[in-house]
């Protein structure tokens, strides 16, 4: 049966464990693309999006070496919704175009399935690019504690970031599959292995173990 490689969208709130999960699948030989990495790529020096941003805001959004000064740009768009919308109109179509290319390459490739890891899978419309949606779920208290530890922010800051994101229940309602990442990393690896067997079966290929 020659079916094309299924794409699994992986999402979850901040510090839910998306990167950790992606690495666990990668150890099983599964390729992935991260929408955050792609978002950074489209504003690298030489990219048309960076030229458009520099033309609108000038040198103040560039570092001495010509790279985007993200902090300066964030400050400009933070309190100005119309600037944020303009910025998104410049970057989002390019991010999407690049993701579509990467996913098409996965679909042509040899992998049994592949991952699109995206914090904004549902919010950005990227869910339409994938065949299944896998939500990494943790209680908010765990999210807050892991964010505070990883990003060296205090609990109030971590709580505010979590509160600004899509509510846990809404994300879960849109999930085809869920990983419960409230436990330890061994428990996480077991859940990834179980999903790996199911996803390989989806692709019409026998499990490898
Ligand atoms: P995301 O990519 O969703 O923001 P990460 O994969 O970076 O989340 O995980 C957030 C933090 O929590 C990291 O420091 C990671 O090492 C830690 N972490 C992830 N899963 C677990 C787990 N099951 N047990 C303990 N710590 C975890």
JSON list of C-alpha atoms and ligand atoms in Angstrom, two decimals:
[
{"chain": "A", "resi": 1, "resn": "UNK", "atom": "CA", "xyz": [0.00, 0.00, 0.00]},
{"chain": "A", "resi": 2, "resn": "UNK", "atom": "CA", "xyz": [1.62, 3.26, -1.08]},
{"chain": "A", "resi": 3, "resn": "UNK", "atom": "CA", "xyz": [0.12, 5.84, 1.24]},
{"chain": "A", "resi": 4, "resn": "UNK", "atom": "CA", "xyz": [1.75, 9.16, 1.88]},
{"chain": "A", "resi": 5, "resn": "UNK", "atom": "CA", "xyz": [3.55, 9.80, 5.12]},
{"chain": "A", "resi": 6, "resn": "UNK", "atom": "CA", "xyz": [1.10, 10.94, 7.80]},
{"chain": "A", "resi": 7, "resn": "UNK", "atom": "CA", "xyz": [1.96, 14.20, 9.59]},
{"chain": "A", "resi": 8, "resn": "UNK", "atom": "CA", "xyz": [1.27, 14.44, 13.31]},
{"chain": "A", "resi": 9, "resn": "UNK", "atom": "CA", "xyz": [0.81, 17.94, 14.74]},
{"chain": "A", "resi": 10, "resn": "UNK", "atom": "CA", "xyz": [2.25, 18.21, 18.27]},
{"chain": "A", "resi": 11, "resn": "UNK", "atom": "CA", "xyz": [1.12, 21.06, 20.47]},
{"chain": "A", "resi": 12, "resn": "UNK", "atom": "CA", "xyz": [0.65, 22.13, 24.07]},
{"chain": "A", "resi": 13, "resn": "UNK", "atom": "CA", "xyz": [1.07, 25.16, 26.28]},
{"chain": "A", "resi": 14, "resn": "UNK", "atom": "CA", "xyz": [4.37, 26.62, 27.43]},
{"chain": "A", "resi": 15, "resn": "UNK", "atom": "CA", "xyz": [6.62, 24.02, 29.10]},
{"chain": "A", "resi": 16, "resn": "UNK", "atom": "CA", "xyz": [4.09, 21.25, 28.53]},
{"chain": "A", "resi": 17, "resn": "UNK", "atom": "CA", "xyz": [6.93, 19.17, 27.04]},
{"chain": "A", "resi": 18, "resn": "UNK", "atom": "CA", "xyz": [6.68, 19.64, 23.25]},
{"chain": "A", "resi": 19, "resn": "UNK", "atom": "CA", "xyz": [10.45, 19.71, 22.70]},
{"chain": "A", "resi": 20, "resn": "UNK", "atom": "CA", "xyz": [10.99, 16.81, 25.08]},
{"chain": "A", "resi": 21, "resn": "UNK", "atom": "CA", "xyz": [8.35, 14.77, 23.22]},
{"chain": "A", "resi": 22, "resn": "UNK", "atom": "CA", "xyz": [9.85, 15.68, 19.82]},
{"chain": "A", "resi": 23, "resn": "UNK", "atom": "CA", "xyz": [13.26, 14.45, 21.00]},
{"chain": "A", "resi": 24, "resn": "UNK", "atom": "CA", "xyz": [11.71, 11.19, 22.23]},
{"chain": "A", "resi": 25, "resn": "UNK", "atom": "CA", "xyz": [10.13, 10.59, 18.79]},
{"chain": "A", "resi": 26, "resn": "UNK", "atom": "CA", "xyz": [13.42, 11.59, 17.12]},
{"chain": "A", "resi": 27, "resn": "UNK", "atom": "CA", "xyz": [15.17, 8.81, 19.08]},
{"chain": "A", "resi": 28, "resn": "UNK", "atom": "CA", "xyz": [12.75, 6.40, 17.37]},
{"chain": "A", "resi": 29, "resn": "UNK", "atom": "CA", "xyz": [13.84, 7.76, 13.99]},
{"chain": "A", "resi": 30, "resn": "UNK", "atom": "CA", "xyz": [10.96, 10.16, 13.39]},
{"chain": "A", "resi": 31, "resn": "UNK", "atom": "CA", "xyz": [11.74, 13.48, 11.65]},
{"chain": "A", "resi": 32, "resn": "UNK", "atom": "CA", "xyz": [10.17, 16.72, 12.80]},
{"chain": "A", "resi": 33, "resn": "UNK", "atom": "CA", "xyz": [9.95, 20.40, 12.00]},
{"chain": "A", "resi": 34, "resn": "UNK", "atom": "CA", "xyz": [9.45, 23.03, 14.70]},
{"chain": "A", "resi": 35, "resn": "UNK", "atom": "CA", "xyz": [7.25, 26.01, 13.77]},
{"chain": "A", "resi": 36, "resn": "UNK", "atom": "CA", "xyz": [9.22, 28.22, 16.18]},
{"chain": "A", "resi": 37, "resn": "UNK", "atom": "CA", "xyz": [12.47, 27.43, 14.35]},
{"chain": "A", "resi": 38, "resn": "UNK", "atom": "CA", "xyz": [10.74, 28.20, 11.06]},
{"chain": "A", "resi": 39, "resn": "UNK", "atom": "CA", "xyz": [9.48, 31.52, 12.48]},
{"chain": "A", "resi": 40, "resn": "UNK", "atom": "CA", "xyz": [13.10, 32.43, 13.26]},
{"chain": "A", "resi": 41, "resn": "UNK", "atom": "CA", "xyz": [14.33, 31.32, 9.82]},
{"chain": "A", "resi": 42, "resn": "UNK", "atom": "CA", "xyz": [12.00, 33.64, 7.88]},
{"chain": "A", "resi": 43, "resn": "UNK", "atom": "CA", "xyz": [13.53, 36.73, 9.53]},
{"chain": "A", "resi": 44, "resn": "UNK", "atom": "CA", "xyz": [17.17, 35.77, 9.09]},
{"chain": "A", "resi": 45, "resn": "UNK", "atom": "CA", "xyz": [19.45, 38.19, 7.20]},
{"chain": "A", "resi": 46, "resn": "UNK", "atom": "CA", "xyz": [18.79, 38.00, 3.48]},
{"chain": "A", "resi": 47, "resn": "UNK", "atom": "CA", "xyz": [15.14, 37.02, 3.92]},
{"chain": "A", "resi": 48, "resn": "UNK", "atom": "CA", "xyz": [12.49, 39.31, 2.37]},
{"chain": "A", "resi": 49, "resn": "UNK", "atom": "CA", "xyz": [10.52, 39.48, 5.65]},
{"chain": "A", "resi": 50, "resn": "UNK", "atom": "CA", "xyz": [13.50, 41.00, 7.45]},
{"chain": "A", "resi": 51, "resn": "UNK", "atom": "CA", "xyz": [13.92, 43.58, 4.68]},
{"chain": "A", "resi": 52, "resn": "UNK", "atom": "CA", "xyz": [10.25, 44.57, 5.02]},
{"chain": "A", "resi": 53, "resn": "UNK", "atom": "CA", "xyz": [10.51, 44.86, 8.79]},
{"chain": "A", "resi": 54, "resn": "UNK", "atom": "CA", "xyz": [13.66, 46.97, 8.53]},
{"chain": "A", "resi": 55, "resn": "UNK", "atom": "CA", "xyz": [12.02, 49.21, 5.91]},
{"chain": "A", "resi": 56, "resn": "UNK", "atom": "CA", "xyz": [9.10, 49.88, 8.28]},
{"chain": "A", "resi": 57, "resn": "UNK", "atom": "CA", "xyz": [10.93, 50.35, 11.59]},
{"chain": "A", "resi": 58, "resn": "UNK", "atom": "CA", "xyz": [14.48, 51.27, 10.58]},
{"chain": "A", "resi": 59, "resn": "UNK", "atom": "CA", "xyz": [17.81, 50.55, 12.24]},
{"chain": "A", "resi": 60, "resn": "UNK", "atom": "CA", "xyz": [16.29, 50.36, 15.71]},
{"chain": "A", "resi": 61, "resn": "UNK", "atom": "CA", "xyz": [15.07, 46.82, 15.02]},
{"chain": "A", "resi": 62, "resn": "UNK", "atom": "CA", "xyz": [18.46, 45.63, 13.75]},
{"chain": "A", "resi": 63, "resn": "UNK", "atom": "CA", "xyz": [21.52, 44.60, 15.72]},
{"chain": "A", "resi": 64, "resn": "UNK", "atom": "CA", "xyz": [24.97, 45.80, 14.70]},
{"chain": "A", "resi": 65, "resn": "UNK", "atom": "CA", "xyz": [25.52, 42.58, 12.72]},
{"chain": "A", "resi": 66, "resn": "UNK", "atom": "CA", "xyz": [22.29, 43.09, 10.75]},
{"chain": "A", "resi": 67, "resn": "UNK", "atom": "CA", "xyz": [20.30, 40.43, 12.55]},
{"chain": "A", "resi": 68, "resn": "UNK", "atom": "CA", "xyz": [16.82, 41.16, 13.88]},
{"chain": "A", "resi": 69, "resn": "UNK", "atom": "CA", "xyz": [16.74, 42.68, 17.36]},
{"chain": "A", "resi": 70, "resn": "UNK", "atom": "CA", "xyz": [13.79, 40.64, 18.64]},
{"chain": "A", "resi": 71, "resn": "UNK", "atom": "CA", "xyz": [13.52, 42.49, 21.91]},
{"chain": "A", "resi": 72, "resn": "UNK", "atom": "CA", "xyz": [13.26, 45.87, 20.14]},
{"chain": "A", "resi": 73, "resn": "UNK", "atom": "CA", "xyz": [10.64, 44.51, 17.75]},
{"chain": "A", "resi": 74, "resn": "UNK", "atom": "CA", "xyz": [8.69, 42.92, 20.61]},
{"chain": "A", "resi": 75, "resn": "UNK", "atom": "CA", "xyz": [8.60, 46.28, 22.41]},
{"chain": "A", "resi": 76, "resn": "UNK", "atom": "CA", "xyz": [7.21, 48.01, 19.30]},
{"chain": "A", "resi": 77, "resn": "UNK", "atom": "CA", "xyz": [4.40, 45.52, 18.71]},
{"chain": "A", "resi": 78, "resn": "UNK", "atom": "CA", "xyz": [3.66, 44.81, 22.37]},
{"chain": "A", "resi": 79, "resn": "UNK", "atom": "CA", "xyz": [1.34, 47.75, 22.92]},
{"chain": "A", "resi": 80, "resn": "UNK", "atom": "CA", "xyz": [0.30, 48.31, 19.29]},
{"chain": "A", "resi": 81, "resn": "UNK", "atom": "CA", "xyz": [-2.18, 45.73, 17.95]},
{"chain": "A", "resi": 82, "resn": "UNK", "atom": "CA", "xyz": [-2.14, 47.19, 14.45]},
{"chain": "A", "resi": 83, "resn": "UNK", "atom": "CA", "xyz": [1.67, 46.83, 14.32]},
{"chain": "A", "resi": 84, "resn": "UNK", "atom": "CA", "xyz": [1.37, 43.26, 15.54]},
{"chain": "A", "resi": 85, "resn": "UNK", "atom": "CA", "xyz": [-1.15, 42.53, 12.80]},
{"chain": "A", "resi": 86, "resn": "UNK", "atom": "CA", "xyz": [1.14, 44.09, 10.21]},
{"chain": "A", "resi": 87, "resn": "UNK", "atom": "CA", "xyz": [4.07, 42.02, 11.46]},
{"chain": "A", "resi": 88, "resn": "UNK", "atom": "CA", "xyz": [1.99, 38.85, 11.34]},
{"chain": "A", "resi": 89, "resn": "UNK", "atom": "CA", "xyz": [0.85, 39.67, 7.79]},
{"chain": "A", "resi": 90, "resn": "UNK", "atom": "CA", "xyz": [4.53, 39.77, 6.80]},
{"chain": "A", "resi": 91, "resn": "UNK", "atom": "CA", "xyz": [5.73, 36.69, 8.68]},
{"chain": "A", "resi": 92, "resn": "UNK", "atom": "CA", "xyz": [2.81, 34.24, 8.89]},
{"chain": "A", "resi": 93, "resn": "UNK", "atom": "CA", "xyz": [2.36, 33.51, 5.17]},
{"chain": "A", "resi": 94, "resn": "UNK", "atom": "CA", "xyz": [6.11, 32.90, 4.85]},
{"chain": "A", "resi": 95, "resn": "UNK", "atom": "CA", "xyz": [6.20, 30.62, 7.88]},
{"chain": "A", "resi": 96, "resn": "UNK", "atom": "CA", "xyz": [3.27, 28.67, 6.48]},
{"chain": "A", "resi": 97, "resn": "UNK", "atom": "CA", "xyz": [4.82, 28.43, 3.01]},
{"chain": "A", "resi": 98, "resn": "UNK", "atom": "CA", "xyz": [8.04, 27.06, 4.48]},
{"chain": "A", "resi": 99, "resn": "UNK", "atom": "CA", "xyz": [6.20, 24.59, 6.70]},
{"chain": "A", "resi": 100, "resn": "UNK", "atom": "CA", "xyz": [4.17, 23.39, 3.73]},
{"chain": "A", "resi": 101, "resn": "UNK", "atom": "CA", "xyz": [7.43, 22.77, 1.83]},
{"chain": "A", "resi": 102, "resn": "UNK", "atom": "CA", "xyz": [8.99, 20.86, 4.74]},
{"chain": "A", "resi": 103, "resn": "UNK", "atom": "CA", "xyz": [5.87, 18.75, 5.24]},
{"chain": "A", "resi": 104, "resn": "UNK", "atom": "CA", "xyz": [5.70, 17.99, 1.52]},
{"chain": "A", "resi": 105, "resn": "UNK", "atom": "CA", "xyz": [9.30, 16.77, 1.69]},
{"chain": "A", "resi": 106, "resn": "UNK", "atom": "CA", "xyz": [8.38, 14.52, 4.64]},
{"chain": "A", "resi": 107, "resn": "UNK", "atom": "CA", "xyz": [5.41, 13.18, 2.70]},
{"chain": "A", "resi": 108, "resn": "UNK", "atom": "CA", "xyz": [7.69, 12.28, -0.21]},
{"chain": "A", "resi": 109, "resn": "UNK", "atom": "CA", "xyz": [10.30, 10.80, 2.12]},
{"chain": "A", "resi": 110, "resn": "UNK", "atom": "CA", "xyz": [10.86, 7.40, 3.63]},
{"chain": "A", "resi": 111, "resn": "UNK", "atom": "CA", "xyz": [9.85, 8.05, 7.25]},
{"chain": "A", "resi": 112, "resn": "UNK", "atom": "CA", "xyz": [6.78, 6.15, 8.50]},
{"chain": "A", "resi": 113, "resn": "UNK", "atom": "CA", "xyz": [5.35, 9.45, 9.75]},
{"chain": "A", "resi": 114, "resn": "UNK", "atom": "CA", "xyz": [6.65, 12.91, 10.71]},
{"chain": "A", "resi": 115, "resn": "UNK", "atom": "CA", "xyz": [5.89, 15.65, 13.24]},
{"chain": "A", "resi": 116, "resn": "UNK", "atom": "CA", "xyz": [4.98, 19.32, 13.03]},
{"chain": "A", "resi": 117, "resn": "UNK", "atom": "CA", "xyz": [5.74, 20.73, 16.49]},
{"chain": "A", "resi": 118, "resn": "UNK", "atom": "CA", "xyz": [3.93, 24.04, 17.00]},
{"chain": "A", "resi": 119, "resn": "UNK", "atom": "CA", "xyz": [2.88, 25.95, 20.11]},
{"chain": "A", "resi": 120, "resn": "UNK", "atom": "CA", "xyz": [0.18, 27.65, 18.00]},
{"chain": "A", "resi": 121, "resn": "UNK", "atom": "CA", "xyz": [-1.03, 24.64, 16.02]},
{"chain": "A", "resi": 122, "resn": "UNK", "atom": "CA", "xyz": [-4.70, 25.50, 16.66]},
{"chain": "A", "resi": 123, "resn": "UNK", "atom": "CA", "xyz": [-4.43, 29.29, 16.86]},
{"chain": "A", "resi": 124, "resn": "UNK", "atom": "CA", "xyz": [-2.49, 29.68, 13.59]},
{"chain": "A", "resi": 125, "resn": "UNK", "atom": "CA", "xyz": [-4.52, 27.42, 11.31]},
{"chain": "A", "resi": 126, "resn": "UNK", "atom": "CA", "xyz": [-1.54, 25.03, 11.06]},
{"chain": "A", "resi": 127, "resn": "UNK", "atom": "CA", "xyz": [-3.80, 22.23, 12.33]},
{"chain": "A", "resi": 128, "resn": "UNK", "atom": "CA", "xyz": [-5.17, 22.05, 8.78]},
{"chain": "A", "resi": 129, "resn": "UNK", "atom": "CA", "xyz": [-1.70, 20.97, 7.56]},
{"chain": "A", "resi": 130, "resn": "UNK", "atom": "CA", "xyz": [-1.63, 17.79, 9.65]},
{"chain": "A", "resi": 131, "resn": "UNK", "atom": "CA", "xyz": [-3.42, 14.44, 9.72]},
{"chain": "A", "resi": 132, "resn": "UNK", "atom": "CA", "xyz": [-3.65, 14.06, 13.51]},
{"chain": "A", "resi": 133, "resn": "UNK", "atom": "CA", "xyz": [-3.34, 16.42, 16.44]},
{"chain": "A", "resi": 134, "resn": "UNK", "atom": "CA", "xyz": [-1.36, 15.29, 19.48]},
{"chain": "A", "resi": 135, "resn": "UNK", "atom": "CA", "xyz": [-1.76, 17.46, 22.59]},
{"chain": "A", "resi": 136, "resn": "UNK", "atom": "CA", "xyz": [0.82, 17.34, 25.39]},
{"chain": "A", "resi": 137, "resn": "UNK", "atom": "CA", "xyz": [-1.22, 17.86, 28.53]},
{"chain": "A", "resi": 138, "resn": "UNK", "atom": "CA", "xyz": [-0.13, 18.90, 32.02]},
{"chain": "A", "resi": 139, "resn": "UNK", "atom": "CA", "xyz": [-2.01, 20.61, 34.84]},
{"chain": "A", "resi": 140, "resn": "UNK", "atom": "CA", "xyz": [-1.39, 24.34, 34.97]},
{"chain": "A", "resi": 141, "resn": "UNK", "atom": "CA", "xyz": [0.44, 24.02, 38.29]},
{"chain": "A", "resi": 142, "resn": "UNK", "atom": "CA", "xyz": [3.02, 21.75, 36.62]},
{"chain": "A", "resi": 143, "resn": "UNK", "atom": "CA", "xyz": [3.29, 24.09, 33.63]},
{"chain": "A", "resi": 144, "resn": "UNK", "atom": "CA", "xyz": [3.94, 27.05, 35.91]},
{"chain": "A", "resi": 145, "resn": "UNK", "atom": "CA", "xyz": [6.55, 25.22, 37.97]},
{"chain": "A", "resi": 146, "resn": "UNK", "atom": "CA", "xyz": [8.41, 23.92, 34.85]},
{"chain": "A", "resi": 147, "resn": "UNK", "atom": "CA", "xyz": [8.27, 27.32, 33.12]},
{"chain": "A", "resi": 148, "resn": "UNK", "atom": "CA", "xyz": [9.63, 29.07, 36.21]},
{"chain": "A", "resi": 149, "resn": "UNK", "atom": "CA", "xyz": [12.47, 26.54, 36.51]},
{"chain": "A", "resi": 150, "resn": "UNK", "atom": "CA", "xyz": [13.41, 26.43, 32.81]},
{"chain": "A", "resi": 151, "resn": "UNK", "atom": "CA", "xyz": [13.06, 30.12, 31.91]},
{"chain": "A", "resi": 152, "resn": "UNK", "atom": "CA", "xyz": [14.21, 31.57, 35.23]},
{"chain": "A", "resi": 153, "resn": "UNK", "atom": "CA", "xyz": [11.04, 33.64, 35.70]},
{"chain": "A", "resi": 154, "resn": "UNK", "atom": "CA", "xyz": [9.05, 33.92, 38.91]},
{"chain": "A", "resi": 155, "resn": "UNK", "atom": "CA", "xyz": [5.78, 32.08, 39.47]},
{"chain": "A", "resi": 156, "resn": "UNK", "atom": "CA", "xyz": [3.61, 35.15, 38.87]},
{"chain": "A", "resi": 157, "resn": "UNK", "atom": "CA", "xyz": [5.24, 35.72, 35.46]},
{"chain": "A", "resi": 158, "resn": "UNK", "atom": "CA", "xyz": [4.86, 32.05, 34.55]},
{"chain": "A", "resi": 159, "resn": "UNK", "atom": "CA", "xyz": [1.21, 32.13, 35.65]},
{"chain": "A", "resi": 160, "resn": "UNK", "atom": "CA", "xyz": [0.57, 35.21, 33.46]},
{"chain": "A", "resi": 161, "resn": "UNK", "atom": "CA", "xyz": [2.08, 33.51, 30.39]},
{"chain": "A", "resi": 162, "resn": "UNK", "atom": "CA", "xyz": [-0.04, 30.39, 30.94]},
{"chain": "A", "resi": 163, "resn": "UNK", "atom": "CA", "xyz": [-3.18, 32.53, 31.45]},
{"chain": "A", "resi": 164, "resn": "UNK", "atom": "CA", "xyz": [-2.61, 34.30, 28.10]},
{"chain": "A", "resi": 165, "resn": "UNK", "atom": "CA", "xyz": [-2.55, 30.99, 26.18]},
{"chain": "A", "resi": 166, "resn": "UNK", "atom": "CA", "xyz": [-5.39, 28.82, 24.91]},
{"chain": "A", "resi": 167, "resn": "UNK", "atom": "CA", "xyz": [-7.17, 27.20, 27.89]},
{"chain": "A", "resi": 168, "resn": "UNK", "atom": "CA", "xyz": [-6.23, 23.60, 28.62]},
{"chain": "A", "resi": 169, "resn": "UNK", "atom": "CA", "xyz": [-9.78, 22.29, 28.08]},
{"chain": "A", "resi": 170, "resn": "UNK", "atom": "CA", "xyz": [-10.10, 23.92, 24.68]},
{"chain": "A", "resi": 171, "resn": "UNK", "atom": "CA", "xyz": [-6.84, 22.37, 23.53]},
{"chain": "A", "resi": 172, "resn": "UNK", "atom": "CA", "xyz": [-7.91, 18.95, 24.80]},
{"chain": "A", "resi": 173, "resn": "UNK", "atom": "CA", "xyz": [-11.23, 19.19, 22.96]},
{"chain": "A", "resi": 174, "resn": "UNK", "atom": "CA", "xyz": [-9.34, 19.55, 19.67]},
{"chain": "A", "resi": 175, "resn": "UNK", "atom": "CA", "xyz": [-6.94, 16.66, 20.32]},
{"chain": "A", "resi": 176, "resn": "UNK", "atom": "CA", "xyz": [-7.02, 13.35, 18.47]},
{"chain": "A", "resi": 177, "resn": "UNK", "atom": "CA", "xyz": [-4.37, 11.98, 20.84]},
{"chain": "A", "resi": 178, "resn": "UNK", "atom": "CA", "xyz": [-3.15, 13.13, 24.25]},
{"chain": "A", "resi": 179, "resn": "UNK", "atom": "CA", "xyz": [0.09, 12.59, 26.15]},
{"chain": "A", "resi": 180, "resn": "UNK", "atom": "CA", "xyz": [-0.18, 13.08, 29.91]},
{"chain": "A", "resi": 181, "resn": "UNK", "atom": "CA", "xyz": [3.17, 14.64, 30.85]},
{"chain": "A", "resi": 182, "resn": "UNK", "atom": "CA", "xyz": [2.49, 15.28, 34.53]},
{"chain": "A", "resi": 183, "resn": "UNK", "atom": "CA", "xyz": [4.62, 12.28, 35.47]},
{"chain": "A", "resi": 184, "resn": "UNK", "atom": "CA", "xyz": [8.32, 11.52, 35.03]},
{"chain": "A", "resi": 185, "resn": "UNK", "atom": "CA", "xyz": [10.30, 11.21, 31.81]},
{"chain": "A", "resi": 186, "resn": "UNK", "atom": "CA", "xyz": [10.12, 7.40, 31.89]},
{"chain": "A", "resi": 187, "resn": "UNK", "atom": "CA", "xyz": [6.32, 7.61, 31.80]},
{"chain": "A", "resi": 188, "resn": "UNK", "atom": "CA", "xyz": [6.58, 10.03, 28.94]},
{"chain": "A", "resi": 189, "resn": "UNK", "atom": "CA", "xyz": [8.86, 7.69, 26.97]},
{"chain": "A", "resi": 190, "resn": "UNK", "atom": "CA", "xyz": [6.35, 4.83, 27.43]},
{"chain": "A", "resi": 191, "resn": "UNK", "atom": "CA", "xyz": [3.51, 6.92, 26.06]},
{"chain": "A", "resi": 192, "resn": "UNK", "atom": "CA", "xyz": [5.65, 8.02, 23.10]},
{"chain": "A", "resi": 193, "resn": "UNK", "atom": "CA", "xyz": [6.54, 4.38, 22.35]},
{"chain": "A", "resi": 194, "resn": "UNK", "atom": "CA", "xyz": [2.84, 3.40, 22.41]},
{"chain": "A", "resi": 195, "resn": "UNK", "atom": "CA", "xyz": [1.90, 6.25, 20.09]},
{"chain": "A", "resi": 196, "resn": "UNK", "atom": "CA", "xyz": [4.82, 5.39, 17.81]},
{"chain": "A", "resi": 197, "resn": "UNK", "atom": "CA", "xyz": [3.38, 1.90, 17.32]},
{"chain": "A", "resi": 198, "resn": "UNK", "atom": "CA", "xyz": [-0.05, 3.36, 16.50]},
{"chain": "A", "resi": 199, "resn": "UNK", "atom": "CA", "xyz": [1.34, 5.96, 14.11]},
{"chain": "A", "resi": 200, "resn": "UNK", "atom": "CA", "xyz": [3.42, 3.35, 12.27]},
{"chain": "A", "resi": 201, "resn": "UNK", "atom": "CA", "xyz": [0.26, 1.27, 11.89]},
{"chain": "A", "resi": 202, "resn": "UNK", "atom": "CA", "xyz": [-1.50, 4.38, 10.52]},
{"chain": "A", "resi": 203, "resn": "UNK", "atom": "CA", "xyz": [1.12, 4.64, 7.86]},
{"chain": "A", "resi": 204, "resn": "UNK", "atom": "CA", "xyz": [0.35, 1.07, 6.84]},
{"chain": "A", "resi": 205, "resn": "UNK", "atom": "CA", "xyz": [3.73, -0.14, 8.03]},
{"chain": "A", "resi": 206, "resn": "UNK", "atom": "CA", "xyz": [4.38, -2.80, 10.64]},
{"chain": "A", "resi": 207, "resn": "UNK", "atom": "CA", "xyz": [5.84, -1.68, 13.97]},
{"chain": "A", "resi": 208, "resn": "UNK", "atom": "CA", "xyz": [9.57, -2.04, 14.19]},
{"chain": "A", "resi": 209, "resn": "UNK", "atom": "CA", "xyz": [9.59, -3.55, 17.66]},
{"chain": "B", "resi": 1, "resn": "LIG", "atom": "P1", "xyz": [7.91, 22.98, 25.63]},
{"chain": "B", "resi": 1, "resn": "LIG", "atom": "O1", "xyz": [8.75, 22.63, 24.44]},
{"chain": "B", "resi": 1, "resn": "LIG", "atom": "O2", "xyz": [6.49, 22.51, 25.53]},
{"chain": "B", "resi": 1, "resn": "LIG", "atom": "O3", "xyz": [7.97, 24.42, 26.03]},
{"chain": "B", "resi": 1, "resn": "LIG", "atom": "P2", "xyz": [9.89, 21.43, 27.10]},
{"chain": "B", "resi": 1, "resn": "LIG", "atom": "O4", "xyz": [9.96, 20.14, 26.37]},
{"chain": "B", "resi": 1, "resn": "LIG", "atom": "O5", "xyz": [11.00, 22.41, 26.91]},
{"chain": "B", "resi": 1, "resn": "LIG", "atom": "O6", "xyz": [8.47, 22.15, 26.89]},
{"chain": "B", "resi": 1, "resn": "LIG", "atom": "O7", "xyz": [9.75, 21.08, 28.65]},
{"chain": "B", "resi": 1, "resn": "LIG", "atom": "C1", "xyz": [9.68, 22.13, 29.62]},
{"chain": "B", "resi": 1, "resn": "LIG", "atom": "C2", "xyz": [10.62, 21.84, 30.79]},
{"chain": "B", "resi": 1, "resn": "LIG", "atom": "O8", "xyz": [10.10, 20.77, 31.54]},
{"chain": "B", "resi": 1, "resn": "LIG", "atom": "C3", "xyz": [12.01, 21.45, 30.34]},
{"chain": "B", "resi": 1, "resn": "LIG", "atom": "O9", "xyz": [12.93, 21.99, 31.25]},
{"chain": "B", "resi": 1, "resn": "LIG", "atom": "C4", "xyz": [11.97, 19.92, 30.41]},
{"chain": "B", "resi": 1, "resn": "LIG", "atom": "O10", "xyz": [13.25, 19.39, 30.66]},
{"chain": "B", "resi": 1, "resn": "LIG", "atom": "C5", "xyz": [11.03, 19.69, 31.58]},
{"chain": "B", "resi": 1, "resn": "LIG", "atom": "N1", "xyz": [10.24, 18.45, 31.43]},
{"chain": "B", "resi": 1, "resn": "LIG", "atom": "C6", "xyz": [9.55, 18.04, 30.34]},
{"chain": "B", "resi": 1, "resn": "LIG", "atom": "N2", "xyz": [8.92, 16.87, 30.59]},
{"chain": "B", "resi": 1, "resn": "LIG", "atom": "C7", "xyz": [9.22, 16.54, 31.87]},
{"chain": "B", "resi": 1, "resn": "LIG", "atom": "C8", "xyz": [8.87, 15.44, 32.73]},
{"chain": "B", "resi": 1, "resn": "LIG", "atom": "N3", "xyz": [8.05, 14.44, 32.34]},
{"chain": "B", "resi": 1, "resn": "LIG", "atom": "N4", "xyz": [9.37, 15.44, 33.98]},
{"chain": "B", "resi": 1, "resn": "LIG", "atom": "C9", "xyz": [10.16, 16.46, 34.42]},
{"chain": "B", "resi": 1, "resn": "LIG", "atom": "N5", "xyz": [10.53, 17.51, 33.68]},
{"chain": "B", "resi": 1, "resn": "LIG", "atom": "C10", "xyz": [10.06, 17.56, 32.41]}
]
